[in-house]
Coordinates of C-alpha atoms in Angstrom, one line a residue:
Chain A
X1 CA -22.2 -7.5 -25.1
X2 CA -19.7 -4.9 -26.3
X3 CA -16.1 -6.0 -26.4
X4 CA -13.9 -3.9 -24.2
X5 CA -10.4 -3.3 -22.8
X6 CA -10.0 -2.3 -19.2
X7 CA -6.6 -0.6 -18.8
X8 CA -5.1 1.0 -15.7
X9 CA -1.9 2.4 -16.9
X10 CA -0.6 3.1 -13.4
X11 CA -2.0 1.3 -10.5
X12 CA -2.4 3.5 -7.4
X13 CA -2.1 2.6 -3.8
X14 CA 0.4 -0.2 -4.3
X15 CA 4.1 -0.1 -3.7
X16 CA 6.0 0.1 -7.0
X17 CA 5.1 0.4 -10.6
X18 CA 2.7 -1.8 -12.5
X19 CA -0.3 -1.8 -14.7
X20 CA -3.4 -4.0 -15.2
X21 CA -4.8 -5.0 -18.6
X22 CA -8.1 -7.0 -19.1
X23 CA -9.4 -7.8 -22.6
X24 CA -13.1 -8.8 -23.2
X25 CA -14.2 -10.2 -26.5
X26 CA -17.8 -11.4 -27.3
X27 CA -18.7 -11.1 -23.6
X28 CA -15.8 -13.3 -22.4
X29 CA -12.6 -12.3 -20.7
X30 CA -9.9 -13.4 -23.2
X31 CA -6.7 -11.9 -21.6
X32 CA -5.5 -10.7 -18.2
X33 CA -2.1 -9.3 -17.6
X34 CA -0.6 -7.7 -14.5
X35 CA 2.3 -5.9 -16.2
X36 CA 5.1 -5.3 -13.9
X37 CA 7.4 -2.6 -15.3
X38 CA 9.2 -1.6 -12.1
X39 CA 12.8 -2.3 -13.2
X40 CA 14.5 -5.5 -12.1
X41 CA 16.8 -4.8 -9.2
X42 CA 19.4 -7.6 -9.4
X43 CA 19.8 -8.0 -5.6
X44 CA 20.6 -11.7 -5.9
X45 CA 23.4 -11.0 -8.3
X46 CA 25.1 -8.3 -6.3
X47 CA 25.0 -10.3 -3.1
X48 CA 27.5 -12.6 -4.7
X49 CA 31.0 -11.9 -3.4
X50 CA 29.8 -10.2 -0.3
X51 CA 30.3 -11.4 3.3
X52 CA 27.5 -13.2 5.1
X53 CA 27.6 -10.4 7.7
X54 CA 26.5 -7.8 5.1
X55 CA 23.5 -9.9 3.9
X56 CA 20.9 -8.8 6.4
X57 CA 21.7 -5.1 5.8
X58 CA 21.8 -5.4 2.0
X59 CA 18.6 -7.4 1.8
X60 CA 16.8 -5.0 4.2
X61 CA 17.2 -2.4 1.4
X62 CA 14.9 -4.4 -0.9
X63 CA 11.9 -3.0 0.9
X64 CA 11.1 0.1 2.9
X65 CA 8.0 -1.5 4.3
X66 CA 9.1 -4.9 5.3
X67 CA 12.9 -4.8 5.9
X68 CA 12.6 -7.0 9.0
X69 CA 11.2 -9.8 6.9
X70 CA 14.3 -9.7 4.6
X71 CA 16.6 -9.5 7.6
X72 CA 14.9 -12.4 9.3
X73 CA 14.8 -14.7 6.3
X74 CA 18.4 -14.0 5.6
X75 CA 19.7 -14.6 9.1
X76 CA 17.8 -17.8 9.5
X77 CA 19.1 -19.1 6.2
X78 CA 22.7 -18.3 7.1
X79 CA 22.3 -19.6 10.7
X80 CA 21.1 -22.9 9.2
X81 CA 24.5 -23.2 7.5
X82 CA 26.5 -22.5 10.7
X83 CA 24.2 -24.7 12.8
X84 CA 23.3 -21.8 15.1
X85 CA 20.1 -22.2 17.2
X86 CA 18.8 -18.9 18.6
X87 CA 16.6 -19.3 21.6
X88 CA 15.4 -17.4 24.7
X89 CA 15.2 -13.6 24.8
X90 CA 17.0 -13.1 21.4
X91 CA 14.5 -15.4 19.7
X92 CA 11.7 -13.5 21.5
X93 CA 13.1 -10.1 20.4
X94 CA 13.0 -11.4 16.8
X95 CA 9.3 -12.1 17.2
X96 CA 8.8 -8.7 18.8
X97 CA 10.5 -6.7 16.0
X98 CA 8.4 -8.7 13.5
X99 CA 5.2 -7.7 15.5
X100 CA 6.3 -4.1 15.0
X101 CA 6.7 -4.6 11.2
X102 CA 3.3 -6.4 10.9
X103 CA 1.6 -3.5 12.9
X104 CA 3.2 -0.8 10.7
X105 CA 2.7 -2.5 7.4
X106 CA -0.8 -3.8 8.0
X107 CA -1.9 -0.4 9.5
X108 CA -0.7 1.3 6.3
X109 CA -2.4 -1.1 4.0
X110 CA -5.7 -1.6 5.9
X111 CA -6.5 2.1 6.6
X112 CA -4.6 4.1 4.0
X113 CA -4.5 1.9 0.9
X114 CA -7.4 -0.6 1.0
X115 CA -10.2 0.9 3.2
X116 CA -10.8 3.7 0.7
X117 CA -11.8 1.0 -1.9
X118 CA -14.5 -0.4 0.4
X119 CA -15.9 3.0 1.2
X120 CA -15.8 4.4 -2.3
X121 CA -13.1 7.0 -1.8
X122 CA -10.4 7.8 -4.3
X123 CA -7.8 7.8 -1.6
X124 CA -7.1 8.1 2.1
X125 CA -7.1 11.9 1.8
X126 CA -10.7 12.0 0.6
X127 CA -11.5 9.4 3.3
X128 CA -9.9 11.6 6.0
X129 CA -12.5 14.3 5.3
X130 CA -15.3 12.0 6.6
X131 CA -13.2 9.7 8.9
X132 CA -10.6 12.1 10.5
X133 CA -10.5 10.2 13.8
X134 CA -10.1 6.8 12.2
X135 CA -7.2 8.1 10.0
X136 CA -5.5 9.8 13.0
X137 CA -5.8 6.6 15.1
X138 CA -4.5 4.6 12.1
X139 CA -1.5 6.9 11.9
X140 CA -0.9 6.5 15.7
X141 CA -1.2 2.7 15.3
X142 CA 1.4 2.7 12.5
X143 CA 3.7 4.9 14.6
X144 CA 3.5 2.4 17.4
X145 CA 4.7 -0.4 15.0
X146 CA 7.5 2.0 13.9
X147 CA 8.5 2.6 17.5
X148 CA 9.0 -1.2 18.1
X149 CA 11.1 -1.5 15.0
X150 CA 13.1 1.6 15.9
X151 CA 13.8 0.5 19.4
X152 CA 15.0 -3.0 18.5
X153 CA 16.2 -2.3 15.0
X154 CA 18.0 1.0 15.6
X155 CA 15.8 3.0 13.2
X156 CA 12.3 2.5 11.8
X157 CA 13.1 2.2 8.1
X158 CA 16.0 -0.1 7.0
X159 CA 17.0 -1.0 10.5
X160 CA 20.6 -1.7 11.2
X161 CA 20.7 -3.8 14.5
X162 CA 20.0 -7.3 13.1
X163 CA 22.9 -9.6 12.7
X164 CA 23.5 -13.3 12.2
X165 CA 23.2 -14.9 15.6
X166 CA 21.0 -12.2 17.1
X167 CA 21.4 -8.4 17.4
X168 CA 24.3 -6.0 17.7
X169 CA 22.7 -4.6 20.9
X170 CA 19.7 -5.7 22.8
X171 CA 17.2 -3.3 24.6
X172 CA 17.0 -2.8 28.3
X173 CA 13.9 -4.2 30.0
X174 CA 13.0 -0.6 31.0
X175 CA 13.1 0.5 27.4
X176 CA 10.7 -2.2 26.3
X177 CA 8.4 -1.4 29.3
X178 CA 8.0 2.1 27.9
X179 CA 6.2 0.7 24.9
X180 CA 3.5 -1.0 27.0
X181 CA 1.0 1.8 27.4
X182 CA 1.0 2.6 23.7
X183 CA 0.6 -1.1 22.9
X184 CA -2.4 -1.4 25.2
X185 CA -4.0 1.5 23.4
X186 CA -3.1 -0.2 20.1
X187 CA -4.6 -3.5 21.2
X188 CA -7.9 -1.7 22.2
X189 CA -8.0 0.3 19.0
X190 CA -7.4 -2.9 16.9
X191 CA -10.4 -4.6 18.5
X192 CA -12.5 -1.6 17.6
X193 CA -10.9 -1.5 14.1
X194 CA -11.6 -5.2 13.4
X195 CA -15.3 -4.8 14.3
X196 CA -15.4 -1.8 11.9
X197 CA -13.6 -3.7 9.1
X198 CA -16.0 -6.6 9.5
X199 CA -18.9 -4.2 8.9
X200 CA -17.7 -3.2 5.5
X201 CA -19.4 -4.6 2.3
X202 CA -17.5 -7.4 0.7
X203 CA -18.0 -8.5 -3.0
X204 CA -19.3 -12.0 -3.2
X205 CA -16.4 -13.9 -4.7
X206 CA -14.6 -17.1 -3.8
X207 CA -12.1 -19.5 -5.4
X208 CA -10.8 -22.9 -4.4
X209 CA -7.5 -21.5 -3.3
X210 CA -4.4 -23.4 -2.2
X211 CA -3.4 -21.3 0.8
X212 CA 0.3 -21.6 1.8
X213 CA 1.9 -20.5 5.1
X214 CA 4.4 -21.4 7.7
X215 CA 3.1 -23.6 10.5
X216 CA 4.7 -24.0 13.9
X217 CA 3.5 -26.4 16.6
X218 CA 3.3 -23.8 19.4
X219 CA 2.9 -20.4 17.9
X220 CA 1.4 -18.2 15.2
X221 CA 4.2 -18.2 12.7
X222 CA 6.8 -15.4 12.3
X223 CA 10.2 -16.9 11.9
X224 CA 10.0 -20.7 12.1
X225 CA 7.9 -23.6 11.0
X226 CA 7.2 -26.0 8.2
X227 CA 5.6 -24.8 4.9
X228 CA 2.1 -26.2 4.8
X229 CA -0.9 -25.7 2.5
X230 CA -4.7 -26.1 2.7
X231 CA -4.4 -28.9 0.1
X232 CA -2.0 -31.1 2.1
X233 CA 1.5 -29.8 1.3
X234 CA 3.7 -30.2 4.4
X235 CA 7.4 -29.7 3.8
X236 CA 10.5 -28.3 5.6
X237 CA 11.9 -25.0 4.4
X238 CA 14.9 -26.7 2.8
X239 CA 12.6 -28.6 0.5
X240 CA 11.0 -25.3 -0.9
X241 CA 12.8 -25.5 -4.2
X242 CA 11.5 -29.1 -4.8
X243 CA 7.9 -27.9 -4.5
X244 CA 7.8 -24.3 -5.8
X245 CA 9.1 -22.9 -9.1
X246 CA 9.6 -19.4 -10.5
X247 CA 8.8 -18.8 -14.1
X248 CA 9.4 -15.8 -16.4
X249 CA 6.3 -14.4 -18.1
X250 CA 6.9 -11.9 -21.0
X251 CA 4.7 -9.1 -19.5
X252 CA 6.3 -9.0 -16.1
X253 CA 9.7 -7.9 -14.7
X254 CA 8.7 -10.0 -11.7
X255 CA 8.9 -13.8 -11.9
X256 CA 5.7 -15.8 -11.2
X257 CA 5.8 -18.7 -8.8
X258 CA 3.7 -21.8 -8.9
X259 CA 3.5 -25.1 -7.0
X260 CA 5.4 -27.8 -9.0
X261 CA 2.6 -30.3 -8.9
X262 CA -0.1 -27.7 -9.0
X263 CA -0.6 -24.1 -10.0
X264 CA -1.1 -20.7 -8.4
X265 CA -1.2 -20.4 -4.7
X266 CA -2.1 -17.8 -2.1
X267 CA 0.2 -16.5 0.6
X268 CA -0.3 -13.7 3.2
X269 CA -2.5 -12.8 6.1
X270 CA -5.6 -14.8 4.9
X271 CA -3.5 -17.9 4.3
X272 CA -1.8 -17.6 7.7
X273 CA -5.2 -17.1 9.4
X274 CA -6.7 -20.1 7.6
X275 CA -3.8 -22.4 8.4
X276 CA -3.0 -21.1 11.9
X277 CA -6.2 -20.0 13.5
X278 CA -5.8 -22.2 16.5
X279 CA -2.4 -20.6 17.3
X280 CA -3.8 -17.1 17.6
X281 CA -3.9 -15.5 21.1
X282 CA -7.1 -16.2 23.1
X283 CA -8.2 -12.5 22.6
X284 CA -7.6 -12.6 18.8
X285 CA -9.6 -15.8 18.5
X286 CA -12.4 -14.4 20.6
X287 CA -12.7 -11.3 18.5
X288 CA -12.6 -13.4 15.2
X289 CA -15.4 -15.6 16.5
X290 CA -17.4 -12.6 17.7
X291 CA -17.4 -11.2 14.1
X292 CA -18.0 -14.7 12.7
X293 CA -14.7 -14.7 10.8
X294 CA -13.5 -18.3 10.9
X295 CA -11.3 -20.6 8.8
X296 CA -11.5 -21.4 6.0
X297 CA -12.4 -18.1 4.5
X298 CA -12.0 -18.2 0.7
X299 CA -13.1 -14.6 -0.1
X300 CA -9.9 -12.7 -0.9
X301 CA -11.6 -9.4 -0.3
X302 CA -11.8 -10.5 3.4
X303 CA -8.0 -10.4 3.6
X304 CA -8.5 -7.0 5.1
X305 CA -10.2 -8.7 8.1
X306 CA -7.3 -11.2 8.4
X307 CA -4.9 -8.2 8.4
X308 CA -7.0 -6.6 11.1
X309 CA -6.9 -9.7 13.3
X310 CA -3.1 -10.0 12.7
X311 CA -2.7 -6.4 13.9
X312 CA -4.6 -7.4 17.1
X313 CA -2.5 -10.5 17.4
X314 CA 0.7 -8.6 17.0
X315 CA -0.2 -6.1 19.7
X316 CA -1.2 -8.9 22.0
X317 CA 2.0 -10.9 21.3
X318 CA 4.2 -7.8 21.7
X319 CA 2.7 -7.2 25.1
X320 CA 3.3 -10.8 26.1
X321 CA 6.9 -10.7 25.0
X322 CA 7.6 -7.4 26.8
X323 CA 6.1 -8.7 30.0
X324 CA 8.2 -11.8 30.0
X325 CA 11.4 -10.3 28.7
X326 CA 14.7 -10.8 30.5
X327 CA 17.8 -9.1 29.2
X328 CA 20.2 -11.7 27.6
X329 CA 23.8 -12.0 28.7
X330 CA 25.0 -11.5 25.1
X331 CA 23.1 -9.9 22.3
X332 CA 24.0 -12.6 19.9
X333 CA 25.0 -16.3 19.8
X334 CA 28.5 -17.2 18.8
X335 CA 29.2 -19.4 15.8
X336 CA 31.8 -20.8 13.6
X337 CA 31.7 -19.8 9.9
X338 CA 31.2 -22.8 7.6
X339 CA 30.6 -23.3 3.9
X340 CA 27.3 -24.8 2.8
X341 CA 23.8 -24.0 1.5
X342 CA 21.2 -22.5 3.9
X343 CA 17.5 -22.0 3.6
X344 CA 15.3 -19.5 5.4
X345 CA 11.6 -18.8 5.2
X346 CA 9.7 -16.3 7.4
X347 CA 6.3 -14.7 7.3
X348 CA 6.6 -11.2 5.9
X349 CA 3.5 -9.0 6.3
X350 CA 2.5 -10.1 2.7
X351 CA 3.3 -13.8 3.1
X352 CA 6.2 -16.2 3.1
X353 CA 9.6 -14.9 2.0
X354 CA 12.1 -17.5 1.0
X355 CA 15.9 -17.0 0.9
X356 CA 18.6 -19.5 0.0
X357 CA 22.3 -18.8 0.2
X358 CA 25.4 -20.7 -0.8
X359 CA 28.5 -19.6 1.2
X360 CA 32.2 -20.6 0.9
X361 CA 34.3 -21.5 3.9
X362 CA 35.0 -17.8 4.6
X363 CA 31.3 -17.0 4.6
X364 CA 31.4 -15.3 1.2
X365 CA 28.1 -15.5 -0.8
X366 CA 28.5 -17.7 -3.9
X367 CA 24.9 -17.8 -4.8
X368 CA 21.6 -16.3 -3.5
X369 CA 17.9 -16.8 -4.3
X370 CA 15.2 -14.6 -2.9
X371 CA 11.4 -15.2 -3.5
X372 CA 9.3 -12.4 -2.2
X373 CA 5.6 -13.0 -1.3
X374 CA 4.3 -10.7 -4.1
X375 CA 6.0 -12.9 -6.7
X376 CA 4.3 -15.9 -5.1
X377 CA 0.9 -14.2 -5.3
X378 CA 1.1 -12.7 -8.8
X379 CA -0.3 -15.8 -10.6
X380 CA -3.1 -16.0 -8.1
X381 CA -3.9 -12.3 -8.6
X382 CA -4.2 -12.8 -12.4
X383 CA -6.4 -15.9 -11.7
X384 CA -8.6 -13.8 -9.5
X385 CA -8.9 -11.2 -12.2
X386 CA -9.9 -13.7 -14.9
X387 CA -12.7 -15.1 -12.7
X388 CA -13.7 -11.8 -11.0
X389 CA -13.9 -9.8 -14.2
X390 CA -15.9 -12.6 -15.9
X391 CA -18.5 -12.5 -13.1
X392 CA -18.8 -8.8 -12.9
X393 CA -18.6 -8.0 -16.7
X394 CA -21.9 -6.2 -16.6
X395 CA -20.7 -3.5 -14.4
X396 CA -20.0 -0.1 -16.1
X397 CA -16.3 0.2 -17.1
X398 CA -15.3 2.6 -14.4
X399 CA -16.9 0.5 -11.7
X400 CA -15.4 -2.7 -13.1
X401 CA -12.0 -1.1 -13.2
X402 CA -12.3 0.1 -9.6
X403 CA -13.3 -3.4 -8.4
X404 CA -10.4 -5.0 -10.4
X405 CA -7.9 -2.7 -8.7
X406 CA -9.5 -3.5 -5.4
X407 CA -9.1 -7.2 -6.2
X408 CA -5.4 -6.7 -6.8
X409 CA -5.0 -4.7 -3.5
X410 CA -6.5 -7.7 -1.6
X411 CA -2.9 -9.0 -1.8
X412 CA -1.2 -5.8 -0.7
X413 CA 1.2 -6.3 -3.5
X414 CA 4.7 -4.9 -3.1
X415 CA 5.9 -4.5 -6.6
X416 CA 9.3 -3.0 -5.6
X417 CA 9.9 -6.3 -3.7
X418 CA 8.6 -8.5 -6.5
X419 CA 10.9 -6.9 -9.1
X420 CA 13.4 -7.2 -7.5
X421 CA 3.4 -2.9 -9.7
X422 CA -0.5 -0.7 -10.7
X423 CA -2.4 0.8 -13.8
X424 CA -5.7 -1.2 -15.1
X425 CA -6.8 -1.7 -18.8
X426 CA -10.1 -3.4 -19.7
X427 CA -10.5 -3.8 -23.4
X428 CA -13.9 -4.8 -24.8
X429 CA -13.8 -5.7 -28.5
Chain B
X1 CA 2.1 29.7 20.9
X2 CA 2.4 26.3 22.5
X3 CA 5.1 25.9 25.2
X4 CA 7.1 23.4 23.3
X5 CA 6.8 25.1 20.0
X6 CA 10.1 25.4 18.2
X7 CA 10.9 28.1 15.7
X8 CA 11.6 26.4 12.5
X9 CA 12.3 23.0 10.8
X10 CA 13.9 22.5 7.4
X11 CA 12.9 19.3 5.7
X12 CA 14.9 18.0 2.8
X13 CA 13.0 15.3 0.8
X14 CA 14.4 13.0 -1.8
X15 CA 16.4 10.0 -2.8
X16 CA 20.2 10.4 -3.1
X17 CA 20.4 7.6 -5.7
X18 CA 18.0 9.1 -8.2
X19 CA 19.8 12.0 -9.9
X20 CA 18.0 15.3 -9.5
X21 CA 15.7 13.8 -6.7
X22 CA 18.8 14.2 -4.4
X23 CA 18.5 18.0 -4.4
X24 CA 16.3 18.3 -1.3
X25 CA 18.7 16.1 0.7
X26 CA 21.8 17.9 -0.5
X27 CA 20.5 21.3 0.4
X28 CA 19.3 20.0 3.8
X29 CA 22.8 18.5 4.4
X30 CA 24.4 21.9 3.7
X31 CA 21.9 23.7 6.0
X32 CA 22.5 21.2 8.7
X33 CA 26.0 22.6 9.2
X34 CA 24.5 25.9 10.2
X35 CA 21.3 24.9 11.9
X36 CA 22.0 21.4 13.2
X37 CA 18.9 20.3 15.2
X38 CA 16.5 22.3 13.1
X39 CA 17.0 20.2 9.9
X40 CA 15.4 16.9 9.2
X41 CA 16.1 14.8 6.1
X42 CA 13.2 12.7 4.7
X43 CA 14.7 10.1 2.4
X44 CA 14.2 6.5 1.9
X45 CA 15.2 5.9 5.5
X46 CA 12.4 7.8 7.2
X47 CA 8.7 7.6 6.7
X48 CA 6.5 10.7 6.0
X49 CA 3.9 10.0 8.6
X50 CA 6.5 10.3 11.3
X51 CA 7.2 13.8 9.9
X52 CA 3.6 15.1 9.9
X53 CA 3.3 13.7 13.5
X54 CA 6.0 16.2 14.7
X55 CA 5.8 19.2 12.4
X56 CA 2.8 20.9 13.9
X57 CA 5.1 21.6 16.8
X58 CA 6.9 24.2 14.7
X59 CA 6.1 27.7 13.8
X60 CA 7.7 27.4 10.4
X61 CA 8.5 24.4 8.3
X62 CA 10.4 24.8 5.0
X63 CA 10.2 21.7 2.8
X64 CA 12.5 21.3 -0.2
X65 CA 12.0 18.7 -2.9
X66 CA 12.6 18.1 -6.6
X67 CA 9.6 18.6 -8.9
X68 CA 8.8 17.2 -12.3
X69 CA 7.3 20.2 -14.1
X70 CA 8.3 19.3 -17.6
X71 CA 9.8 22.7 -18.2
X72 CA 12.7 25.0 -17.1
X73 CA 15.2 22.6 -15.5
X74 CA 16.5 24.4 -12.4
X75 CA 13.4 26.6 -12.0
X76 CA 12.6 27.2 -8.4
X77 CA 8.9 27.1 -7.3
X78 CA 7.8 28.6 -3.9
X79 CA 4.5 27.8 -2.3
X80 CA 3.2 29.2 0.9
X81 CA -0.4 28.8 0.2
X82 CA -0.8 25.1 0.3
X83 CA -4.1 25.2 -1.8
X84 CA -2.0 26.7 -4.6
X85 CA 0.5 23.9 -4.4
X86 CA -2.4 21.4 -4.6
X87 CA -3.9 23.3 -7.5
X88 CA -0.6 23.6 -9.4
X89 CA -0.6 19.9 -10.3
X90 CA 3.2 19.9 -9.8
X91 CA 4.5 16.6 -8.7
X92 CA 7.0 16.4 -6.0
X93 CA 9.1 13.4 -6.5
X94 CA 8.5 10.5 -4.1
X95 CA 9.3 6.8 -3.9
X96 CA 6.8 6.4 -1.1
X97 CA 3.3 4.8 -1.3
X98 CA 1.7 8.2 -0.6
X99 CA 3.4 11.2 -2.2
X100 CA 4.7 14.3 -0.5
X101 CA 1.8 16.5 -1.8
X102 CA -0.7 13.8 -0.7
X103 CA 0.9 13.8 2.8
X104 CA 0.7 17.6 3.0
X105 CA -3.0 17.3 1.9
X106 CA -3.6 14.6 4.5
X107 CA -2.0 16.7 7.2
X108 CA -4.2 19.6 6.2
X109 CA -7.3 17.4 6.4
X110 CA -6.3 16.2 9.8
X111 CA -5.5 19.7 11.1
X112 CA -1.9 18.8 11.5
X113 CA -0.1 21.4 9.4
X114 CA 2.5 23.6 11.0
X115 CA 1.5 27.3 11.5
X116 CA 3.5 28.2 8.3
X117 CA 4.6 25.7 5.7
X118 CA 6.7 26.9 2.8
X119 CA 7.4 24.4 0.0
X120 CA 10.3 24.9 -2.4
X121 CA 10.3 22.8 -5.5
X122 CA 13.2 22.6 -7.9
X123 CA 12.5 21.4 -11.3
X124 CA 14.6 18.5 -12.4
X125 CA 14.9 16.3 -15.5
X126 CA 17.0 13.3 -14.6
X127 CA 15.4 10.9 -12.0
X128 CA 17.1 7.7 -13.1
X129 CA 18.4 5.3 -10.5
X130 CA 22.2 5.9 -10.2
X131 CA 21.9 9.1 -12.2
X132 CA 23.8 12.4 -11.6
X133 CA 22.4 15.7 -10.6
X134 CA 21.9 18.1 -13.6
X135 CA 24.1 21.2 -13.7
X136 CA 21.0 23.5 -13.8
X137 CA 19.7 21.9 -10.6
X138 CA 23.1 22.3 -9.0
X139 CA 23.0 25.9 -9.9
X140 CA 19.4 26.2 -8.5
X141 CA 20.8 24.9 -5.1
X142 CA 23.3 27.9 -5.0
X143 CA 20.4 30.3 -5.7
X144 CA 18.0 28.7 -3.2
X145 CA 20.2 28.4 -0.1
X146 CA 20.4 32.2 0.5
X147 CA 16.7 32.5 0.1
X148 CA 16.2 29.9 2.9
X149 CA 18.6 31.7 5.1
X150 CA 16.5 34.8 4.6
X151 CA 13.2 32.9 5.3
X152 CA 14.4 31.7 8.7
X153 CA 16.0 35.0 9.7
X154 CA 12.9 37.0 8.7

């Protein structure tokens, strides 16, 4: 077989700037690099010296797609230092705003960024020619997610209403009720969408992944739980640094994470689905079983189905929260500022997002560590490409390049977050 | 004309923190003083799909953004025929997943374009994070503002 180099100089349909490079020699893949050239953003460094009160607003700026995740991981980390326990309606509102973020982020990725891969379109614009109704409905779905974030967060991008202890202002019951009709439409559409997604053609590809997600005894995880894996890891959030390490690799401005005693691991919707299936709502479980999508699914291309199920779950959960909501007496819980080290880990749309802060007695940040889900998946993405390209080497270069890009998009990578990524090169020598 | 149709909307697109990419926002901010409710700024704080959801309610939408044309810093491009904009290969600057031109194309595909859409592109050269606006782009702002007044008053 001819040696070759598959290069994608600028990966499309991912957030941020990166490239993919695969070198094939004598019929074997000899090198795979996901090059992340989005410049580093130094958030951890410029959080130092800032007040704990500014942290949720500063970290929200890391990502325009998942600001809630950054706000939630930061407030939980800081609250763990102050010994604050948020419960009742405020805790429920935190789940609700996260439902909004999952709906908006997943709708964008499923329909506008990933579905064109499965249908053979260059992008959503070409897809919209043949599927105008689907694209219109997807935009409406995304907007409904935005509306939730806007109502609770103050605005849909980089919301400003989240604070340590809760919110600056909580919504009236009547304001939440206004979202109900749209959410019922969104729930119906997501059932239709999940059935449609399940009918797509999926490349035959599996690996023996270690899936990692939060796990909570009573609920599908958003904000709280232990960190568990499909290979038996079960640790509390404050033990994260003992079990996961970040490493610098020369070709990437984003660090790569791995499990200390293991290697690459897989976070995100497929990991959450595999590890928390029993915590899904009855309707989400019923629809999953109807399309024969059950844990453990090891085909990363089927992440798009897990994302669809999570949209359905988020609509269902949002409706539950709204129907049970009672306005709290105060929008936040009072606390006393203390020094210490705090740990937070929540489920961003793309997977677990870990934050650690060290504060002095006035609540000033002395040190911060942020590990976004895309950094945690980068090593797994490269591992998928090694195996996937090896199996599909006989495909013509343009088709192999396409499939490799699709394999990267399985993870919905957010390169802007991770540098805090895509172009493909396949070189055959 | 639909009952709720409003006359015009000015949309400034860009990123204040990326040098010449701030030009759309700076012009929109200036025009907001005169037109208030008829100006919308699409920056890193608002998503584009929200915009195409509302703009078919307007008779005229004027969109201003920086472009990377590779020549003539400060040159002002005007497109009223969207297919010409698409053919021009000019890249409006965007930090979003889906670029401005792509969103315009998507809106066209979905039948969601306003009755008239005019796109003004100002050619820039410096799009670095934390960079300053180029003098030639600043000068282009001064030339473009009276043109926009003329468009909305026509």
